Tab-separated table of N, CA and C in Angstrom:
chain	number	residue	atom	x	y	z
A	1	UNK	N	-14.040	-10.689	-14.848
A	1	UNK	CA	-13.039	-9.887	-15.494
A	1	UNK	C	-13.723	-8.662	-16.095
A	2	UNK	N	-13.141	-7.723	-15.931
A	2	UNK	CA	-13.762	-6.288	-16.488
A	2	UNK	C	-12.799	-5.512	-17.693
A	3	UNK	N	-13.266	-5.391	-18.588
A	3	UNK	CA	-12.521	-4.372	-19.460
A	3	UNK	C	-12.440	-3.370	-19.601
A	4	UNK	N	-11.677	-2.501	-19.532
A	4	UNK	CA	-11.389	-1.156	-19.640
A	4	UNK	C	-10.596	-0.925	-20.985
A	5	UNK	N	-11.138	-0.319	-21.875
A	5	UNK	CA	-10.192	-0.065	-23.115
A	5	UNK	C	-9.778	-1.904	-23.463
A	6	UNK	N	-8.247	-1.543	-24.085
A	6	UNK	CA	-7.629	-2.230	-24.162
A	6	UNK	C	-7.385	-3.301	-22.888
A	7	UNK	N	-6.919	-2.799	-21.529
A	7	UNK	CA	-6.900	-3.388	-20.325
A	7	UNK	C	-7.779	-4.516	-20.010
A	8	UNK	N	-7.486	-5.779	-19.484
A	8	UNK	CA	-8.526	-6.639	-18.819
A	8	UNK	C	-8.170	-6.788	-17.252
A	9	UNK	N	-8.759	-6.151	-16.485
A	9	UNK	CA	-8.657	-6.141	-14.813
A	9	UNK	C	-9.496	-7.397	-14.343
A	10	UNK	N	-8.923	-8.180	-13.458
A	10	UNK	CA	-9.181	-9.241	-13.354
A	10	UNK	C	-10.122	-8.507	-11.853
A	11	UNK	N	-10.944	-9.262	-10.820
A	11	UNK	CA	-11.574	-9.101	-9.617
A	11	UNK	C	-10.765	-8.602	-8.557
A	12	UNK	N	-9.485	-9.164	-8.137
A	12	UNK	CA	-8.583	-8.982	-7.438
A	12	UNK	C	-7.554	-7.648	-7.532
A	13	UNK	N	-7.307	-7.369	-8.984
A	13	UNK	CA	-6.751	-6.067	-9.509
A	13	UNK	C	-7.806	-4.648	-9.272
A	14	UNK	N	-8.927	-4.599	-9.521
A	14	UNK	CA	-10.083	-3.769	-9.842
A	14	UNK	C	-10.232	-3.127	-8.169
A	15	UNK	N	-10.520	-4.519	-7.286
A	15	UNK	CA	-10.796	-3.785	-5.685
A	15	UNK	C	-9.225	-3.101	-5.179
A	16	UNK	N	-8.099	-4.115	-5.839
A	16	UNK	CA	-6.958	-3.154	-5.274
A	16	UNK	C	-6.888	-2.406	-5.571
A	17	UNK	N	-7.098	-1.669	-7.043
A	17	UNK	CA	-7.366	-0.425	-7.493
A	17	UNK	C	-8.347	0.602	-6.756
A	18	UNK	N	-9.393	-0.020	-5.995
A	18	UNK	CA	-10.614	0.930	-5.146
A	18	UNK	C	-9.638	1.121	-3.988
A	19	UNK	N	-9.006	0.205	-3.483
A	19	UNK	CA	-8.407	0.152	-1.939
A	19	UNK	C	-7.495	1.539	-2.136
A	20	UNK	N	-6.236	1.017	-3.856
A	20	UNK	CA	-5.532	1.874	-2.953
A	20	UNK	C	-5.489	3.841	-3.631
A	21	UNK	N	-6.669	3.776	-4.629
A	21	UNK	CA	-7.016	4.938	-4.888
A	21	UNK	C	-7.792	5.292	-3.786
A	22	UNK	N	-8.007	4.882	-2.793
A	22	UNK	CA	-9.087	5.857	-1.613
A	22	UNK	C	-7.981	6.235	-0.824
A	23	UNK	N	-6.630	5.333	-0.670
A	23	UNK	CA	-5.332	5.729	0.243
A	23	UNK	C	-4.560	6.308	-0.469
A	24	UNK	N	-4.554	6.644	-1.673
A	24	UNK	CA	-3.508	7.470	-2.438
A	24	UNK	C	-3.447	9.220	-1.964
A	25	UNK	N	-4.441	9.586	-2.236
A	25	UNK	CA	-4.358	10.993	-1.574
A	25	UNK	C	-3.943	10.977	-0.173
A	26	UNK	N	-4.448	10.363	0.562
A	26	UNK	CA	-4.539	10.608	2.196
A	26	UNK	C	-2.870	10.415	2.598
A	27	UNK	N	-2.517	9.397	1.481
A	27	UNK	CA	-0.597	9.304	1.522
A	27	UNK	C	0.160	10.071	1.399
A	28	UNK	N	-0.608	10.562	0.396
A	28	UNK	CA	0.036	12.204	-0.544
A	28	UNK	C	-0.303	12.983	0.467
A	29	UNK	N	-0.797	13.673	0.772
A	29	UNK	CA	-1.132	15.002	2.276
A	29	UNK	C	-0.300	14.524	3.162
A	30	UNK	N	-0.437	13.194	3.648
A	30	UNK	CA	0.098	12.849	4.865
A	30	UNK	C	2.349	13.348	4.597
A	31	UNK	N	2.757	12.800	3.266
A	31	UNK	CA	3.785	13.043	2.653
A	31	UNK	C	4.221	14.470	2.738
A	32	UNK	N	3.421	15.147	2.052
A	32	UNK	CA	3.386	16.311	1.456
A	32	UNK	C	3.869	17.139	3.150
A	33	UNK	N	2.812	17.151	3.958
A	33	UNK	CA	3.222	17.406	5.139
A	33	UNK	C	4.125	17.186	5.848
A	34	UNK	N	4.646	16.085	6.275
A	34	UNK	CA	5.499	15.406	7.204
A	34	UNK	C	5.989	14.419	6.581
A	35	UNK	N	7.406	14.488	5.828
A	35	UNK	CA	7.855	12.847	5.175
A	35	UNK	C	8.816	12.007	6.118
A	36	UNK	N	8.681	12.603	7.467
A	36	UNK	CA	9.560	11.866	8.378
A	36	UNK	C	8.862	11.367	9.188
A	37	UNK	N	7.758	11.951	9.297
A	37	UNK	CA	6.504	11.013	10.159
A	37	UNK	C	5.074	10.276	9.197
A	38	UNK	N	5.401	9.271	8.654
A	38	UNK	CA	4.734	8.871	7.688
A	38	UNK	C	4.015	7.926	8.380
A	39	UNK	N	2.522	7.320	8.837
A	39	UNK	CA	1.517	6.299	9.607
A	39	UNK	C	1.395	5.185	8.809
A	40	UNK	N	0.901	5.777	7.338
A	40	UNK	CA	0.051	4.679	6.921
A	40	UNK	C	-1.061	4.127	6.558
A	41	UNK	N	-1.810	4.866	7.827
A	41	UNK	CA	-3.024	4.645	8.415
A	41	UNK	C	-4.304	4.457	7.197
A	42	UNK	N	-3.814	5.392	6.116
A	42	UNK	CA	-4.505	5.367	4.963
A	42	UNK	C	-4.339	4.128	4.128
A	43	UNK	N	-3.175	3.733	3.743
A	43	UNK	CA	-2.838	2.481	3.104
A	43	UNK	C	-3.670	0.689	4.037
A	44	UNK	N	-3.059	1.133	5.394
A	44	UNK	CA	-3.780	0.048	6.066
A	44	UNK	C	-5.552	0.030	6.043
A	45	UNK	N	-6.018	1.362	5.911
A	45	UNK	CA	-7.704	0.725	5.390
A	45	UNK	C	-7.887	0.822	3.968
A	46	UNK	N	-7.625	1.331	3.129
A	46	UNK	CA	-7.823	1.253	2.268
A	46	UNK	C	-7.430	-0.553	1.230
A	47	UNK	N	-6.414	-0.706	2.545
A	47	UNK	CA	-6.115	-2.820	2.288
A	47	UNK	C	-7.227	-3.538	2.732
A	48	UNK	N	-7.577	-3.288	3.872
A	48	UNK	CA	-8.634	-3.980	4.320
A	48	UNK	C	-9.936	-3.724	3.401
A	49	UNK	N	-9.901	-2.679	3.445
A	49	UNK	CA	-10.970	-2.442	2.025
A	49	UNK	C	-11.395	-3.440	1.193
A	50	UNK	N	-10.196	-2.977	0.307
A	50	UNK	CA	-9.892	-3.924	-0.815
A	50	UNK	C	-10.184	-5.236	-0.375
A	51	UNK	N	-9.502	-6.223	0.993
A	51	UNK	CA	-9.529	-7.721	0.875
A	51	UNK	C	-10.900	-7.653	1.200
A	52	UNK	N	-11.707	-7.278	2.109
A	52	UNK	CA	-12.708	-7.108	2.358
A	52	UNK	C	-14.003	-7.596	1.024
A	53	UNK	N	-13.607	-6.264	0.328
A	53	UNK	CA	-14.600	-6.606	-0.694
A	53	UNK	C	-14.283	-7.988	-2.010
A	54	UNK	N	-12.810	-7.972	-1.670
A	54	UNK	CA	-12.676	-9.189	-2.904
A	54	UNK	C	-13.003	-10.440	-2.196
A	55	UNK	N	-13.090	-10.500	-1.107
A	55	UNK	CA	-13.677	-11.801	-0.242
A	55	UNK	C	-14.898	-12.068	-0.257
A	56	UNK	N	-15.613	-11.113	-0.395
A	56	UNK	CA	-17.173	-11.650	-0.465
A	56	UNK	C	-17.244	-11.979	-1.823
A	57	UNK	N	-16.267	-11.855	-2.702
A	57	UNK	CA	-16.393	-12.559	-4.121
A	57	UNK	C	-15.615	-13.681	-4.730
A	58	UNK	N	-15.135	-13.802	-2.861
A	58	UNK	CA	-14.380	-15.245	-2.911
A	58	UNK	C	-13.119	-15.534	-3.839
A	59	UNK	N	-12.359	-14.047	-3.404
A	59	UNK	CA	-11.110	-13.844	-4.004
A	59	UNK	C	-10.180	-14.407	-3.025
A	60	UNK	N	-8.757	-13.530	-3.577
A	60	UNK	CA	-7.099	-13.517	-2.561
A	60	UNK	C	-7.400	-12.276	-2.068
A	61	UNK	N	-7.971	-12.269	-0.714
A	61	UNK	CA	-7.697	-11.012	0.200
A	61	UNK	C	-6.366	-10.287	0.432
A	62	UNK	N	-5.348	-11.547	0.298
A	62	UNK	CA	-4.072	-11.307	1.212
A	62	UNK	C	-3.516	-10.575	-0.192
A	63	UNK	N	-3.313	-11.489	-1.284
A	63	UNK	CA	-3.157	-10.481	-2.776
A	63	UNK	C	-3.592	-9.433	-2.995
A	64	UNK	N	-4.420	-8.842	-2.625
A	64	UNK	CA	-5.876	-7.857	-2.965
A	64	UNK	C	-4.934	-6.735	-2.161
A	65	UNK	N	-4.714	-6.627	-0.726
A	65	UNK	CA	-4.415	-5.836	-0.111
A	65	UNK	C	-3.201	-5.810	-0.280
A	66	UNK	N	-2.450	-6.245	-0.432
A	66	UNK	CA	-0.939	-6.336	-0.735
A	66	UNK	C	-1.222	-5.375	-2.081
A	67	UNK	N	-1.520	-4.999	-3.697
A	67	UNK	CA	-1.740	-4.981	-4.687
A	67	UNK	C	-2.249	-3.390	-4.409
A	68	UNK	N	-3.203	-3.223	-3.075
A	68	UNK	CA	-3.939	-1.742	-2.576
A	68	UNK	C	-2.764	-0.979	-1.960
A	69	UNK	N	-2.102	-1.603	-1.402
A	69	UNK	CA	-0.938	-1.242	-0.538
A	69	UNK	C	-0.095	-0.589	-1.129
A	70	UNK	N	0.469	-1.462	-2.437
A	70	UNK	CA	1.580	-0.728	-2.968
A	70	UNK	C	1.142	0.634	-4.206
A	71	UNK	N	-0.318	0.542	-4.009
A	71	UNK	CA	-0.688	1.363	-5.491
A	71	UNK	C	-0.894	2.955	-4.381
A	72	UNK	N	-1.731	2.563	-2.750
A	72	UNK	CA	-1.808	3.688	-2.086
A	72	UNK	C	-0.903	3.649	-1.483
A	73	UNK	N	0.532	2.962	-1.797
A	73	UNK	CA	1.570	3.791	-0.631
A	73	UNK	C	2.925	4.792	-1.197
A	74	UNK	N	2.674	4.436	-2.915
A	74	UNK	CA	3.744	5.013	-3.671
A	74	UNK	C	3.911	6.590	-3.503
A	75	UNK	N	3.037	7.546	-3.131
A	75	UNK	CA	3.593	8.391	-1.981
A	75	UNK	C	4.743	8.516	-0.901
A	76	UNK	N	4.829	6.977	-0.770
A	76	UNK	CA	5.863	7.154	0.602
A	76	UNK	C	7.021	7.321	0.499
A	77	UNK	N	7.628	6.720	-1.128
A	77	UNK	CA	8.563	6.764	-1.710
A	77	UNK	C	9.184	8.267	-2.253
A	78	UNK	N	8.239	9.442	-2.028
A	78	UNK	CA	8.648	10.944	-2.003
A	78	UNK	C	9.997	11.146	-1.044
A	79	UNK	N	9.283	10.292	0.180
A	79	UNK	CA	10.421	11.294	1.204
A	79	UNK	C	12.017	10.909	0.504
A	80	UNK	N	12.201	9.859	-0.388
A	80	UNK	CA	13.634	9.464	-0.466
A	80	UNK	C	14.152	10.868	-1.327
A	81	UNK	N	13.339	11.551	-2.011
A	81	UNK	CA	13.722	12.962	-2.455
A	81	UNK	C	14.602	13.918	-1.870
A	82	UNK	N	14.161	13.777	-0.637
A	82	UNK	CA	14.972	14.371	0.387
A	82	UNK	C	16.850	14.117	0.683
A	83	UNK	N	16.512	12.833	0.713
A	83	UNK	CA	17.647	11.736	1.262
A	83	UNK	C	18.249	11.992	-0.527
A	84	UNK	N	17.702	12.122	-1.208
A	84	UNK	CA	18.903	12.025	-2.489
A	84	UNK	C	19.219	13.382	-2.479
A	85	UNK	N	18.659	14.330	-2.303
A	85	UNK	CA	18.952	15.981	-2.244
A	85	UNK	C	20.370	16.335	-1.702
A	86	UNK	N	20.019	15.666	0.108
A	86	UNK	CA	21.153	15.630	0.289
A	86	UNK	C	22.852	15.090	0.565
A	87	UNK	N	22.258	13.286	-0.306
A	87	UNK	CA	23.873	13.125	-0.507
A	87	UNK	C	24.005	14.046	-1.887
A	88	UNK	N	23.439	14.649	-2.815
A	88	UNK	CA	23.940	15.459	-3.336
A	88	UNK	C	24.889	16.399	-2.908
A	89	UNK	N	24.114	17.577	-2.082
A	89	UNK	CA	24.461	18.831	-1.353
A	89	UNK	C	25.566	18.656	-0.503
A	90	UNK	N	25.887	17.353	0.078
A	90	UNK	CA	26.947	17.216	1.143
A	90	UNK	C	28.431	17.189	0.625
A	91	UNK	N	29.464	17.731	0.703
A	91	UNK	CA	30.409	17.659	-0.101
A	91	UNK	C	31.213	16.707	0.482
A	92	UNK	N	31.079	15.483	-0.300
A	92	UNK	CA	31.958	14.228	0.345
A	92	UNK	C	32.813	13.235	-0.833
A	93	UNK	N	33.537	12.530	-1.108
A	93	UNK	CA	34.607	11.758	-2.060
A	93	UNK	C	33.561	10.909	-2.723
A	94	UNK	N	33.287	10.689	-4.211
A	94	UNK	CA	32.643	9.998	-4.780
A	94	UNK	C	32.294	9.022	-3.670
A	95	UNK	N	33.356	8.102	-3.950
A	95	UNK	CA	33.016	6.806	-3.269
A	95	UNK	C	32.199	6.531	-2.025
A	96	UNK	N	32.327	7.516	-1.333
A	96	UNK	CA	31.232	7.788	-0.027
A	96	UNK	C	29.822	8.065	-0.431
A	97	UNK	N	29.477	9.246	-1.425
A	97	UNK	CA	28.459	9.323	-2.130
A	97	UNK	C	27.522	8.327	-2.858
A	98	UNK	N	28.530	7.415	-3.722
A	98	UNK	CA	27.935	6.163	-4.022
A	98	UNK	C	27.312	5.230	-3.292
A	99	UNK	N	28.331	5.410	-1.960
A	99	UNK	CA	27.596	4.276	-0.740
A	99	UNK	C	25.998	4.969	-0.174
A	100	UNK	N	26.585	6.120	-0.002
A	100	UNK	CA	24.816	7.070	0.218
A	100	UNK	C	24.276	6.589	-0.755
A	101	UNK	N	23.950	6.258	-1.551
A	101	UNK	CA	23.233	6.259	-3.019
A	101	UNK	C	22.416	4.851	-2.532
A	102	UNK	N	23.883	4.060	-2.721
A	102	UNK	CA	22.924	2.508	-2.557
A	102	UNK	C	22.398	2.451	-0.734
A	103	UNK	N	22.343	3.222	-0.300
A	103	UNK	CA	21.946	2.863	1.314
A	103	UNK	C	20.617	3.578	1.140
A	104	UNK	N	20.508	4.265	0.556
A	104	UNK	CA	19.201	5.628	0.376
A	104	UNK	C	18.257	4.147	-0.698
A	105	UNK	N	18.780	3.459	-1.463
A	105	UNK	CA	18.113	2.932	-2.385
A	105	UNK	C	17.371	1.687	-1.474
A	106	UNK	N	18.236	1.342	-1.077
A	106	UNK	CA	18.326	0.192	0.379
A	106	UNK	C	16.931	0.491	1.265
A	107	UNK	N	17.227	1.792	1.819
A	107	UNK	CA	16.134	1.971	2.059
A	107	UNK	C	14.634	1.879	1.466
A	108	UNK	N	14.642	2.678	0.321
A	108	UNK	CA	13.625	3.093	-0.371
A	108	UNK	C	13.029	1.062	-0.381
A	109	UNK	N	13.818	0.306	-0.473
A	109	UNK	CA	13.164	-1.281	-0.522
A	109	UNK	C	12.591	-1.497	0.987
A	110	UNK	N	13.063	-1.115	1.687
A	110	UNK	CA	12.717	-1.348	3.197
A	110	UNK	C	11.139	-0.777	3.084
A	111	UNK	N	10.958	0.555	2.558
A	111	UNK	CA	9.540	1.389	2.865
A	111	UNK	C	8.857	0.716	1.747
A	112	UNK	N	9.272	0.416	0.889
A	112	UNK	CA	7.966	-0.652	-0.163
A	112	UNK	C	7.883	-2.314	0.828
A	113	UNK	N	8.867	-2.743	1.612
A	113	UNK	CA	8.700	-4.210	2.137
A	113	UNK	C	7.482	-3.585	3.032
A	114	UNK	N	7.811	-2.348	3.988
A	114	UNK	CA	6.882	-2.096	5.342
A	114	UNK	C	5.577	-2.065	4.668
A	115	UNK	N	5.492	-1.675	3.447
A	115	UNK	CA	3.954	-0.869	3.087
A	115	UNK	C	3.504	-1.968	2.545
A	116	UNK	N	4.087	-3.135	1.776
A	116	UNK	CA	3.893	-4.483	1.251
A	116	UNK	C	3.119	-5.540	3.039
A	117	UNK	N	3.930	-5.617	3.638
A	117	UNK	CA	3.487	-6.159	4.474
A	117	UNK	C	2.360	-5.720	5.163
A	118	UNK	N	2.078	-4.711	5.394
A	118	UNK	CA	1.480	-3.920	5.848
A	118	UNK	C	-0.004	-4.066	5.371
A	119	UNK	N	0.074	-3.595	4.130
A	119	UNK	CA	-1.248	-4.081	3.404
A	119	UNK	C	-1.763	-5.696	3.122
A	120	UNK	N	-0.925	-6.462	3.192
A	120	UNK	CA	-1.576	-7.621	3.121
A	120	UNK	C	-1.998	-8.162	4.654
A	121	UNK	N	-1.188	-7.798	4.843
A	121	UNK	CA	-1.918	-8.121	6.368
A	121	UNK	C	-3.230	-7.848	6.662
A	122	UNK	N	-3.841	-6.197	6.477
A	122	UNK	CA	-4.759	-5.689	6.305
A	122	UNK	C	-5.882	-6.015	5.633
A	123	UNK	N	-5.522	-6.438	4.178
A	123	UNK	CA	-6.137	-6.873	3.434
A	123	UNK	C	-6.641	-8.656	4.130
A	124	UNK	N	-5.603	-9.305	4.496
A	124	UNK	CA	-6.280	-10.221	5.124
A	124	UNK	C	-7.343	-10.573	6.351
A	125	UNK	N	-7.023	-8.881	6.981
A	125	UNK	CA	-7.881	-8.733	8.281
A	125	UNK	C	-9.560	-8.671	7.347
A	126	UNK	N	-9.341	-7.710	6.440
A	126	UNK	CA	-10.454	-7.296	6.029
A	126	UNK	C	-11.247	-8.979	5.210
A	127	UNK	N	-10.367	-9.384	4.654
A	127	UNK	CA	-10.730	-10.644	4.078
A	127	UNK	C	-12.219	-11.813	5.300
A	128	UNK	N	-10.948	-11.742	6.385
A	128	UNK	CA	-11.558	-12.042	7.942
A	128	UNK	C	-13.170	-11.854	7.971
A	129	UNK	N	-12.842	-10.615	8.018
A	129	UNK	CA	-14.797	-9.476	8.501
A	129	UNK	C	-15.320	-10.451	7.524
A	130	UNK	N	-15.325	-10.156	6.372
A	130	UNK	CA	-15.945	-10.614	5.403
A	130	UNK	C	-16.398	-12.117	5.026
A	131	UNK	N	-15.070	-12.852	5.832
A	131	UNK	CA	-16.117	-14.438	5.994
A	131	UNK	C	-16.781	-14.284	7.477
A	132	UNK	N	-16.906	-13.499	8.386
A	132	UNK	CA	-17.245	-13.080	9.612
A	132	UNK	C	-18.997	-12.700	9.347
A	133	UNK	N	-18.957	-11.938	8.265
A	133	UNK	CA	-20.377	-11.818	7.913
A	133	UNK	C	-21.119	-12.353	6.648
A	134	UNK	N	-22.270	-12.320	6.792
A	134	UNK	CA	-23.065	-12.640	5.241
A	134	UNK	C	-23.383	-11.453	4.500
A	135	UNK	N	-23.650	-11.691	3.519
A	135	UNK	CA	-23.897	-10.631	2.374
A	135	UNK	C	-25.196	-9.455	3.240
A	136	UNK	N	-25.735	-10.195	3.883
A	136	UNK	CA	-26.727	-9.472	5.045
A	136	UNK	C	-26.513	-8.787	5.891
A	137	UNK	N	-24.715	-8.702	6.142
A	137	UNK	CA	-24.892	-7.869	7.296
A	137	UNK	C	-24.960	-8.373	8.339
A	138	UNK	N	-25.225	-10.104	8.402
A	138	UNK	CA	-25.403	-10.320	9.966
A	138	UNK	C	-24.652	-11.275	10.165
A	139	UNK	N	-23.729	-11.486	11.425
A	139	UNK	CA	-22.551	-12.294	11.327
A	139	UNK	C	-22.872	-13.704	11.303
A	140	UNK	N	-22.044	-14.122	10.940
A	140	UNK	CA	-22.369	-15.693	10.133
A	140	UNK	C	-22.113	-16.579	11.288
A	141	UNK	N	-23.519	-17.361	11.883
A	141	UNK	CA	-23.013	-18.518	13.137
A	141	UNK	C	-22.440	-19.254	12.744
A	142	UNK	N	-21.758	-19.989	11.476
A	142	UNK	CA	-21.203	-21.201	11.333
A	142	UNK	C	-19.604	-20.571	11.631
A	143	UNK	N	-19.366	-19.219	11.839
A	143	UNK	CA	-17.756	-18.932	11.523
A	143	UNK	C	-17.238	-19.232	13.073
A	144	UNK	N	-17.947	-19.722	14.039
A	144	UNK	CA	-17.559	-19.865	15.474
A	144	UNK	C	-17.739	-19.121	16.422
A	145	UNK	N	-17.139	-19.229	17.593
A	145	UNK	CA	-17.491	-18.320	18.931
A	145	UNK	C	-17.045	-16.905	18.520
């Protein structure tokens, strides 16, 4: 457990914090640029990252990256800016508007489930490598063919 200030970051919190501050920017540019073509690609290593390294300390990989995921993917949640802009701008009967509202919100849960799944998965791949090798660097014969 590590303290920061007041804060106590447990092993599992601390690497998701490395995972998903190395994917936070790369989300943000990727956003900033194109919020209709959004990859990922940053969030998915920056999970593996994370499980990666909390595994050789004999953590929850699958937690770890899941935890990296959602801290480097909260970027993704920009593009709904858009989507609220314009059921604003569209001139349509409350009640239609409202339904935009909760379908836009609807969504916005869909792109935290994709980026949730997404990273733990990752995080578990990375978890993988990491019983795959020894602290040496050299892959471990007992892990199989």
């Amino acid at each position: 457990m590590v303290r920061i200030g007041p804060l106590q970051l447990t092993e599992t919190w601390m690497y998701a914090l490395v995972g998903g501050l190395l994917a936070l920017p790369f989300t943000a540019v990727e956003v900033w640029q194109s919020p209709e073509n959004i990859t990922l690609g940053a969030v998915v290593v920056g999970s593996a990252f994370a499980g990666y390294l909390v595994k050789r300390r004999d953590g929850n990989s699958t937690a770890t990256g899941l935890r990296a995921a959602l801290i480097g993917g909260i970027p993704a949640l920009w593009a709904l800016k858009e989507l609220f802009w314009t059921i604003k701008t569209i001139p349509n009967p409350p009640w239609f508007q409202t339904v935009s509202v909760a379908i836009a919100l609807a969504f916005g849960g869909l792109v935290l489930v994709v980026v949730a799944v997404s990273g733990a998965l990752a995080g578990r791949f990375g978890g993988w490598l990491a019983e795959r090798r020894d602290s040496d660097g050299v892959a471990n014969p007992r892990s199989g063919p």
